[in-house]
CSV table of C-alpha atoms and ligand atoms in Angstrom, one decimal:
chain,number,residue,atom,x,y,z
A,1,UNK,CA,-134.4,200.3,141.4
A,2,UNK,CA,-131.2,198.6,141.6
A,3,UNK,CA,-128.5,199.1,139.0
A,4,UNK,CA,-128.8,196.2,136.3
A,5,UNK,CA,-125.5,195.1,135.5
A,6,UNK,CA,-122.9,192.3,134.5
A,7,UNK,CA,-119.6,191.3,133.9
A,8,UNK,CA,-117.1,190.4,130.5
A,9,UNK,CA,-114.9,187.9,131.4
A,10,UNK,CA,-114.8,186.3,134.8
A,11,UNK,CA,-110.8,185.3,135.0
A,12,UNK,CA,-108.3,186.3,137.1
A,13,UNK,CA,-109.8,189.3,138.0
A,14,UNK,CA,-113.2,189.4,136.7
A,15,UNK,CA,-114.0,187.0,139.3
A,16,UNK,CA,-113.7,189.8,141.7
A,17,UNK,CA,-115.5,192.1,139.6
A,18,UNK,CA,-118.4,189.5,140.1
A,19,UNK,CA,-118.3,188.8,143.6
A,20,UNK,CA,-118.5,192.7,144.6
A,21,UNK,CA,-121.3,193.3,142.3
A,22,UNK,CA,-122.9,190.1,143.8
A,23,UNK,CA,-122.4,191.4,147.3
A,24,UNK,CA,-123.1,195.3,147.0
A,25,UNK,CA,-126.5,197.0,148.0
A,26,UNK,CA,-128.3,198.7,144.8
A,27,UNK,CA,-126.8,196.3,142.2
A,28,UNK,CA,-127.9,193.5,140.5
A,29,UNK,CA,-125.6,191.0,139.1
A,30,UNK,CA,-127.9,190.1,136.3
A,31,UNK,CA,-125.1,188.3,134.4
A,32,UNK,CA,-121.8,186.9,133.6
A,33,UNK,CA,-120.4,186.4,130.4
A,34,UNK,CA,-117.1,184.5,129.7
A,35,UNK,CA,-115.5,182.9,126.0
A,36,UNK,CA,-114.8,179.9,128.0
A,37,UNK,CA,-118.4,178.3,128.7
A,38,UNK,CA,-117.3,175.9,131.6
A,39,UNK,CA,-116.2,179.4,133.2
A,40,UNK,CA,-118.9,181.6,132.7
A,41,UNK,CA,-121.2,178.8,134.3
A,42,UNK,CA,-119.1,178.4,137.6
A,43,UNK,CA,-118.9,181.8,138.1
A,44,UNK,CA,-122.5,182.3,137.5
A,45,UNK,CA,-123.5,179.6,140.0
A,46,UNK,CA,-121.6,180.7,142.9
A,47,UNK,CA,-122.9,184.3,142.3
A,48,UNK,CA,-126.9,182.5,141.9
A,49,UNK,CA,-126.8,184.7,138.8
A,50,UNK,CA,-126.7,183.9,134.2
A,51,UNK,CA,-124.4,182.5,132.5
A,52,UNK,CA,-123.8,183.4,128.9
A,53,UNK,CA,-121.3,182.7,126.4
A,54,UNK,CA,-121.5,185.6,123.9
A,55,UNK,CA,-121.5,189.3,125.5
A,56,UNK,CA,-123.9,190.1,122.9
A,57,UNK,CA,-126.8,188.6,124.4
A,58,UNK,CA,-126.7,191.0,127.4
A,59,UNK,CA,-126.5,194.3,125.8
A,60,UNK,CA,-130.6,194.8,126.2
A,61,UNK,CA,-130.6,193.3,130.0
A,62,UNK,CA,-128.2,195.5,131.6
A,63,UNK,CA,-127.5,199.1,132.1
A,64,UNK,CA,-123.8,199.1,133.2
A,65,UNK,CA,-120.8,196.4,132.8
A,66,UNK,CA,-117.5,195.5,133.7
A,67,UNK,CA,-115.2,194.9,131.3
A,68,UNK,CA,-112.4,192.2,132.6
A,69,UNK,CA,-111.3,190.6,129.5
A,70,UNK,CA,-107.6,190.7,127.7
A,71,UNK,CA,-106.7,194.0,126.4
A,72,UNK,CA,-106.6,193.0,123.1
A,73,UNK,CA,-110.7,192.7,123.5
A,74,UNK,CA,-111.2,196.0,124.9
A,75,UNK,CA,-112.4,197.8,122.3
A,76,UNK,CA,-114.4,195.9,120.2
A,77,UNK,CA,-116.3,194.7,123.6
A,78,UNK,CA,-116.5,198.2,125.0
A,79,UNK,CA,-117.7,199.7,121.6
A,80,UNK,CA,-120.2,197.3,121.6
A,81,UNK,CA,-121.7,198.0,125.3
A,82,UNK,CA,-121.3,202.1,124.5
A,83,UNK,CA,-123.4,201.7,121.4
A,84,UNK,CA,-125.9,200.0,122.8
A,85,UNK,CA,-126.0,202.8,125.6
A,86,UNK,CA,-124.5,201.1,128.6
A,87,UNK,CA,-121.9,202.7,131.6
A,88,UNK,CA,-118.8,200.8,131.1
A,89,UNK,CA,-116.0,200.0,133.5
A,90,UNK,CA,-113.0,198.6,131.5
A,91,UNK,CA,-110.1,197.2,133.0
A,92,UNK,CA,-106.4,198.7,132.0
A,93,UNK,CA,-105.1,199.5,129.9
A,94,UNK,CA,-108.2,201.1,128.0
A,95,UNK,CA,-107.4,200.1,124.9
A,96,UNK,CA,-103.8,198.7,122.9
A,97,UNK,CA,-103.9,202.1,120.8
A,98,UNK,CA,-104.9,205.7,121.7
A,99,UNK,CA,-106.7,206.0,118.5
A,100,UNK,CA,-109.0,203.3,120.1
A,101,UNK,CA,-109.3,204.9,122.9
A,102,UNK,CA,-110.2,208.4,121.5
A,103,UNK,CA,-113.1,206.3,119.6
A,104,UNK,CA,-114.3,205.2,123.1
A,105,UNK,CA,-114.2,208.0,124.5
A,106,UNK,CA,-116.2,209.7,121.8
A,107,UNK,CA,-118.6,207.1,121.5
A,108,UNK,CA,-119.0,207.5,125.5
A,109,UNK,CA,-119.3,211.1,125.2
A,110,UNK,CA,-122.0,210.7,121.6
A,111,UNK,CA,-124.2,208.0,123.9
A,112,UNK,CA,-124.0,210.4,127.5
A,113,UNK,CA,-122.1,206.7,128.9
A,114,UNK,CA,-119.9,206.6,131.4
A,115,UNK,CA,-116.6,205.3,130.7
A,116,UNK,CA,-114.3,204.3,133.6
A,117,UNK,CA,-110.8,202.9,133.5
A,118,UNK,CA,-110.0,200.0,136.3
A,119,UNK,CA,-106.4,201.4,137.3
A,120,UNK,CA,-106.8,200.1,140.4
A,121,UNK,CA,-103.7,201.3,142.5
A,122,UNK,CA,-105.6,204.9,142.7
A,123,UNK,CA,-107.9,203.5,144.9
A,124,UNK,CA,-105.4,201.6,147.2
A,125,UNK,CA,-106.1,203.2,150.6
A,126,UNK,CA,-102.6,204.1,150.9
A,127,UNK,CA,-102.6,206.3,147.8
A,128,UNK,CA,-105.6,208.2,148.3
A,129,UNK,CA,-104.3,208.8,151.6
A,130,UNK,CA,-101.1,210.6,150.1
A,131,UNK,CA,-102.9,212.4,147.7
A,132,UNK,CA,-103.7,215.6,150.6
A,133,UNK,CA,-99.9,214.6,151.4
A,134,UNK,CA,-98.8,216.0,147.9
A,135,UNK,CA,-97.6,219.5,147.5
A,136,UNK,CA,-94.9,220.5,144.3
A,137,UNK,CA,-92.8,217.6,144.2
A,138,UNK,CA,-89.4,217.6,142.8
A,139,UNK,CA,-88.9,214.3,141.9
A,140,UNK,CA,-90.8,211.4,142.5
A,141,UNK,CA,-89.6,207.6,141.9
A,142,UNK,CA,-91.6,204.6,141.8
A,143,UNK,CA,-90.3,200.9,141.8
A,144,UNK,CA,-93.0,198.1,140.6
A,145,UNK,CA,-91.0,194.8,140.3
A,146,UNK,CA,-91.8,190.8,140.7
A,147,UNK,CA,-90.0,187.9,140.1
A,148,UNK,CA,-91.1,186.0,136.3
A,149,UNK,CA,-93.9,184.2,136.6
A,150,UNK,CA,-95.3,183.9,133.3
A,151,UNK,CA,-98.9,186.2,133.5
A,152,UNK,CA,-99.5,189.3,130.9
A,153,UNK,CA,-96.5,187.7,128.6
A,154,UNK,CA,-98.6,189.0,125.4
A,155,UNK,CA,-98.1,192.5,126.6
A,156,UNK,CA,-95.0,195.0,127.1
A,157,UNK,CA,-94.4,195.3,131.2
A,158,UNK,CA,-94.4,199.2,131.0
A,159,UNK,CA,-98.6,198.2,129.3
A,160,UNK,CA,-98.7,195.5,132.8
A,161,UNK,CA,-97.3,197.6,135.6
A,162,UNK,CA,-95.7,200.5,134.9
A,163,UNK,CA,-99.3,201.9,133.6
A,164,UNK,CA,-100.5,201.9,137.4
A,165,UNK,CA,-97.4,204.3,138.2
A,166,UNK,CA,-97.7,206.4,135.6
A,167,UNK,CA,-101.8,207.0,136.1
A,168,UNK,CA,-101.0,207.6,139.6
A,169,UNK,CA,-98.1,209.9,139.0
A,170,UNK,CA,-99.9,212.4,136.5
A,171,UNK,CA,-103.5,211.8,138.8
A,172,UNK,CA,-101.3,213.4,141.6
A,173,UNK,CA,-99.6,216.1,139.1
A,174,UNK,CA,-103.2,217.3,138.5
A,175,UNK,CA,-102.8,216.2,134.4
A,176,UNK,CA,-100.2,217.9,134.0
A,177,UNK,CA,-98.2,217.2,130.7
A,178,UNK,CA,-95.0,215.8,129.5
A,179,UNK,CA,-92.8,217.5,128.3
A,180,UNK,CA,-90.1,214.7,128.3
A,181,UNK,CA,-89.0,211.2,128.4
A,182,UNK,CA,-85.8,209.3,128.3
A,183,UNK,CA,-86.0,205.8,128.7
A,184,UNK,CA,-84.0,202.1,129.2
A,185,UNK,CA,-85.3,198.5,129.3
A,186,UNK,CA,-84.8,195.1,127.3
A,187,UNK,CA,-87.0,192.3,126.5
A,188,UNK,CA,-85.3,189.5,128.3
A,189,UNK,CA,-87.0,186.3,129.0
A,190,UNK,CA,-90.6,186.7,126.8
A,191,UNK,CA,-90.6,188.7,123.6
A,192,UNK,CA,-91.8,192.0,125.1
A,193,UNK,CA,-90.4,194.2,127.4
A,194,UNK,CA,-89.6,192.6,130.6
A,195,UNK,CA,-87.8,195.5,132.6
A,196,UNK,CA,-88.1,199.2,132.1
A,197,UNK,CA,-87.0,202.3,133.3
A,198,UNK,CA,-88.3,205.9,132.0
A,199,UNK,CA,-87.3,209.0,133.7
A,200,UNK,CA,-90.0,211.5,132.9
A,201,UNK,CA,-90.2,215.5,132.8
A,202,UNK,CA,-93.5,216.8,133.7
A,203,UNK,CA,-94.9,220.9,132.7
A,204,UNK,CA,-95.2,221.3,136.2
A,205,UNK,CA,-91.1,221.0,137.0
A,206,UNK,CA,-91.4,217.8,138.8
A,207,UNK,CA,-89.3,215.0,137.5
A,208,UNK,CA,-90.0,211.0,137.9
A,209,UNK,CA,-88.2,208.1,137.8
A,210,UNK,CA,-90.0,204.6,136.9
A,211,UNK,CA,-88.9,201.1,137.3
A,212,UNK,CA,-90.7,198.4,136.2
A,213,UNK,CA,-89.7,194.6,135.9
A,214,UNK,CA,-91.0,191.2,135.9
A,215,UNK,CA,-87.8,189.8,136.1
A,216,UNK,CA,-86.8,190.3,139.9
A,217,UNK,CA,-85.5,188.8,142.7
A,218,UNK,CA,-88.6,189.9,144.9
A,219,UNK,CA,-91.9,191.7,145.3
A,220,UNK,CA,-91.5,195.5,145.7
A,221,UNK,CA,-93.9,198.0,144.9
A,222,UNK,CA,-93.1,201.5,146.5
A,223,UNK,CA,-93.2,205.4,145.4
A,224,UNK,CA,-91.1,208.3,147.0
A,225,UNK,CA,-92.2,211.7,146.8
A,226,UNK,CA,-89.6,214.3,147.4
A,227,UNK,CA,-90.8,218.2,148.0
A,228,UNK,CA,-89.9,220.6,149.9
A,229,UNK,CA,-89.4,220.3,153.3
A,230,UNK,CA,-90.6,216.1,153.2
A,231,UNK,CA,-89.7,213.0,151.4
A,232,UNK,CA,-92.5,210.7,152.2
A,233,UNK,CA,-92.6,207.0,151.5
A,234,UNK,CA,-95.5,204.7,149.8
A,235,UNK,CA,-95.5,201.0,150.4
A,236,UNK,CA,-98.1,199.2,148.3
A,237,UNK,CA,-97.9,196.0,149.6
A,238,UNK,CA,-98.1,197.1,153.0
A,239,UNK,CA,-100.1,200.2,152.4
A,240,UNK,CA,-98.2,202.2,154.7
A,241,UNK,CA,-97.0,205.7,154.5
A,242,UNK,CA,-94.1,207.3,156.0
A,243,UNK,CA,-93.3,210.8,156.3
A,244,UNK,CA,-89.9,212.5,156.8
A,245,UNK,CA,-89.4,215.9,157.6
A,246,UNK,CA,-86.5,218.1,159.1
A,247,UNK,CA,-85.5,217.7,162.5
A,248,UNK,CA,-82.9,219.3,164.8
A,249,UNK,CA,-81.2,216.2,165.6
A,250,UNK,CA,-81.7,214.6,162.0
A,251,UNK,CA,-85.0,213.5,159.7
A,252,UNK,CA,-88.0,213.0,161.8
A,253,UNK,CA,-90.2,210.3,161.1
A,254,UNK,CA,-94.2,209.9,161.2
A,255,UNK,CA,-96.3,207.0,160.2
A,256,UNK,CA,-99.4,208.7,158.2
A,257,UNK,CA,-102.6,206.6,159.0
A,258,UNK,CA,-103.9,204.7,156.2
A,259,UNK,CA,-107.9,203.3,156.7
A,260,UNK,CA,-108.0,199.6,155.0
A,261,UNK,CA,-110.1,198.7,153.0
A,262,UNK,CA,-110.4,196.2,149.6
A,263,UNK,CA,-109.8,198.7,146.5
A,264,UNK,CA,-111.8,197.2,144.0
A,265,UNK,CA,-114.5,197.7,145.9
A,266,UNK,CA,-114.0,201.2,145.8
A,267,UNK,CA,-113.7,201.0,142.0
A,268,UNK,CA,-116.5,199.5,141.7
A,269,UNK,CA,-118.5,201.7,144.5
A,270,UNK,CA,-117.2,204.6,142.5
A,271,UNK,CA,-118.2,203.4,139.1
A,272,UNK,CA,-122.0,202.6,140.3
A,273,UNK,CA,-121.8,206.0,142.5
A,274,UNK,CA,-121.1,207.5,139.0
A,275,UNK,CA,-123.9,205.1,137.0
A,276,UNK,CA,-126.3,206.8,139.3
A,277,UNK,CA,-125.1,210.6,139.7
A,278,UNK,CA,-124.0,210.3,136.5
A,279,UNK,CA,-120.9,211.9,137.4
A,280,UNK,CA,-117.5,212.0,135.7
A,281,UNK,CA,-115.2,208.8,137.1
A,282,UNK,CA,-112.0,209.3,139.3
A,283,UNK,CA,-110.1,207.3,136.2
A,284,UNK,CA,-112.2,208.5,133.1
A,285,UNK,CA,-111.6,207.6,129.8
A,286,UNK,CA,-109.3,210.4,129.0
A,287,UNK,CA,-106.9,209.5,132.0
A,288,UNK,CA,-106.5,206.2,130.7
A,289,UNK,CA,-106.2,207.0,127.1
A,290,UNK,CA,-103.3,209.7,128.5
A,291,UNK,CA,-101.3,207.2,130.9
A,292,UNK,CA,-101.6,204.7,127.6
A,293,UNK,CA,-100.2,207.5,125.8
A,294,UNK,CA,-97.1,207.2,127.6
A,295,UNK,CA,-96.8,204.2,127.8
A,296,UNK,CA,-96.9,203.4,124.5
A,297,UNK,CA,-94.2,206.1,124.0
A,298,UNK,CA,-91.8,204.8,126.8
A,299,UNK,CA,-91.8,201.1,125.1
A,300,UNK,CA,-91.8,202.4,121.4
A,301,UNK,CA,-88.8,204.2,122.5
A,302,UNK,CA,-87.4,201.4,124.9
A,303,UNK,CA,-87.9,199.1,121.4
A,304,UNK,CA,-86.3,201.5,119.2
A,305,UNK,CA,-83.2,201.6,121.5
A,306,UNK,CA,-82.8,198.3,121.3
A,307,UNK,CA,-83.1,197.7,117.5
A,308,UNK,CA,-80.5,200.3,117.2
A,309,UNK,CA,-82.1,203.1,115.8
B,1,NAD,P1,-107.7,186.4,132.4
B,1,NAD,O1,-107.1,185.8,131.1
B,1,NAD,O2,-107.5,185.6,133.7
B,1,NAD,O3,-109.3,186.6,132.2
B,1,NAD,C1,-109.9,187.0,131.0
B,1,NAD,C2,-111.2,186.3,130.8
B,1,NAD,O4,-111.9,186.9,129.7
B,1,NAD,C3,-111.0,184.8,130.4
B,1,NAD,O5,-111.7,184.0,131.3
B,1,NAD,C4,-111.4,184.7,129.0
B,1,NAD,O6,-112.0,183.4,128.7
B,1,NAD,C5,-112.4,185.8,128.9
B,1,NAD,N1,-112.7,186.3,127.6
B,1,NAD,C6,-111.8,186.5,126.5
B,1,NAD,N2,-112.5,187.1,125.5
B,1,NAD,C7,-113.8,187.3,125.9
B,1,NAD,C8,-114.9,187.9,125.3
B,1,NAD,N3,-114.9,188.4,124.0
B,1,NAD,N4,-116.1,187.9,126.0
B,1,NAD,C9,-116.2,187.4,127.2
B,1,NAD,N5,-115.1,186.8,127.9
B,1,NAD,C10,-113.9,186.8,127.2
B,1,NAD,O7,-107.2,187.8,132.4
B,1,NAD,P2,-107.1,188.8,133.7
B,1,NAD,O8,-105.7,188.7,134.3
B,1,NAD,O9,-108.3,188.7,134.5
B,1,NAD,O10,-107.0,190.3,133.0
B,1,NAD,C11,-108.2,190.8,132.3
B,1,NAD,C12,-108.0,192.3,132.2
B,1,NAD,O11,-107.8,192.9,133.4
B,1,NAD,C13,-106.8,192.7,131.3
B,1,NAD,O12,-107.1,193.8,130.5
B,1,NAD,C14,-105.7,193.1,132.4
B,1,NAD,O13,-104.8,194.1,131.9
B,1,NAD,C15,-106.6,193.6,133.5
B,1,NAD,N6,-106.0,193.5,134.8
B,1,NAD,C16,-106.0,194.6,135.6
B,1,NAD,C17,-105.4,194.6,136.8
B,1,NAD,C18,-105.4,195.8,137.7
B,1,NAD,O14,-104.7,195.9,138.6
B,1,NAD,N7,-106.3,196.8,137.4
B,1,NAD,C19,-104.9,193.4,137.3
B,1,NAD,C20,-105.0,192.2,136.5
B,1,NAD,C21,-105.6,192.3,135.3
């Protein structure tokens, strides 16, 4: 029996979330819901699929959904689903506070649901092809900035992008805790946050450095790992990897393979691999609630700084 399920709010990126359901083998796209009727319907048409209006309406016809609406939303949506005893897959960040997301994640637990968290960047090829890569890091610094164009204005950037580094961070630290954080940043061209910089201390010894900013000159999405005896280099645009390691004449340079493929889709494989196994997601609900943890910190902090106190 294919998996019965649907997606909340076909935008941006719930389009996608549509489309790969549409495509995959053991999974039917039963429906699409959207706020925005003209929306829902288009989507729904080029996916031969329902449209509805009101994410109620679904609750008995599906077994598992994707979540894909603004963050605000979250939680009254994916309360909903869980109480009526469907998986969920809810984009980030889980929730806007971690007392919401501790509510999830007990209602998730209370129900026996699944309850995934869409940071994305964990599937990119080239991270999960650093993960074996990983061993002590000292420091680690990530850079995750784009010129303003206007998009996730009603949230703080460290909630839009800095999230992704920070998931991926304490996913490669094996969870481990914070014991530290000092922080910089400024809201400069909406009224949130705009750029932001936290330099984090982890249980483990290792130390990070985060930049964030929607206010730059250009594209640039990297991570360096330094350990000893390499410092290896993550492009996220280009998905490559480079390693460097001691040489007799200097550093030494390899180029670790990376296998393409579309990331989302491996969300999304993951999530109905887990709907069916019934097995604990890569990005569970209590990842997400602990890299929203943090990042609520860094910009409470980053806010406070700049109100003076
Ligand atoms: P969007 O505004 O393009 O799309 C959201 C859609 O949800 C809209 O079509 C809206 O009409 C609809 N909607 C609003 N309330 C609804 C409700 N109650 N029921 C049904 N539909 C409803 O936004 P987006 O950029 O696609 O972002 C959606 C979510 O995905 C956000 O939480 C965002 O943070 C997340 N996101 C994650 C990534 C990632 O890399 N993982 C990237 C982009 C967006």
């Amino acid at each position: 029996m294919p998996i019965k399920t649907a997606v909340i709010g076909v935008g941006y990126l719930g389009q996608h979330h549509a489309r790969i359901y549409a495509e995959m083998d053991g999974v039917e796209l039963v429906a699409v819901t959207d706020t925005d009727t003209n929306r829902a319907q288009e989507i729904a048409a080029k996916h031969s699929t329902t449209a509805y209006v009101d994410y109620k309406e679904i609750l008995d016809k599906v077994q598992a959904v994707s979540i894909v609406t603004p963050t605000s939303t979250h939680f009254d949506v994916a309360m909903d689903c869980l109480r009526a005893g469907l998986d969920v897959l809810v984009e980030k960040p889980i929730t806007v506070t971690v007392d919401e997301a501790d509510a999830l994640i007990n209602e998730a637990k209370k129900q026996d649901c699944i309850l995934q968290v869409g940071h994305l960047e964990r599937y990119n090829p080239a991270v999960v092809a650093l993960e074996p890569l990983i061993k002590n890091p000292r420091f680690i610094e990530t850079e995750r900035v784009s010129p303003f164009l206007g998009r996730a204005t009603d949230v703080d950037v460290t909630h839009d992008l800095m999230i992704h580094d920070i998931d991926i961070i304490t996913g490669l630290l094996g969870g481990s805790g914070v014991t530290d954080i000092k922080v910089a940043g400024a809201q400069v061209l909406s009224d949130k946050i705009d750029m932001a910089r936290a330099w984090i201390s982890f249980e483990c010894g290792t130390t990070a450095l985060l930049t964030a900013s929607r206010i730059a000159r250009d594209t640039r999405r990297r991570l360096k790992v330094y350990q000893g005896g390499s410092f290896i280099l993550l492009d996220y645009q280009s998905r490559e990897i480079t390693r460097h390691t001691g040489a007799e004449d200097g550093l030494a340079t390899e180029t670790v393979p990376v296998v393409d493929c579309e990331p989302l889709k491996e969300e999304i494989m993951d999530f109905a691999h887990c709907v069916v196994n019934r097995q604990k997601p890569k990005v569970s609900g209590a990842e997400g609630r602990e890299a929203l943890k943090i990042v609520i910190q860094v910009s409470e902090m980053i806010r406070d700084a700049q109100d003076g106190n």
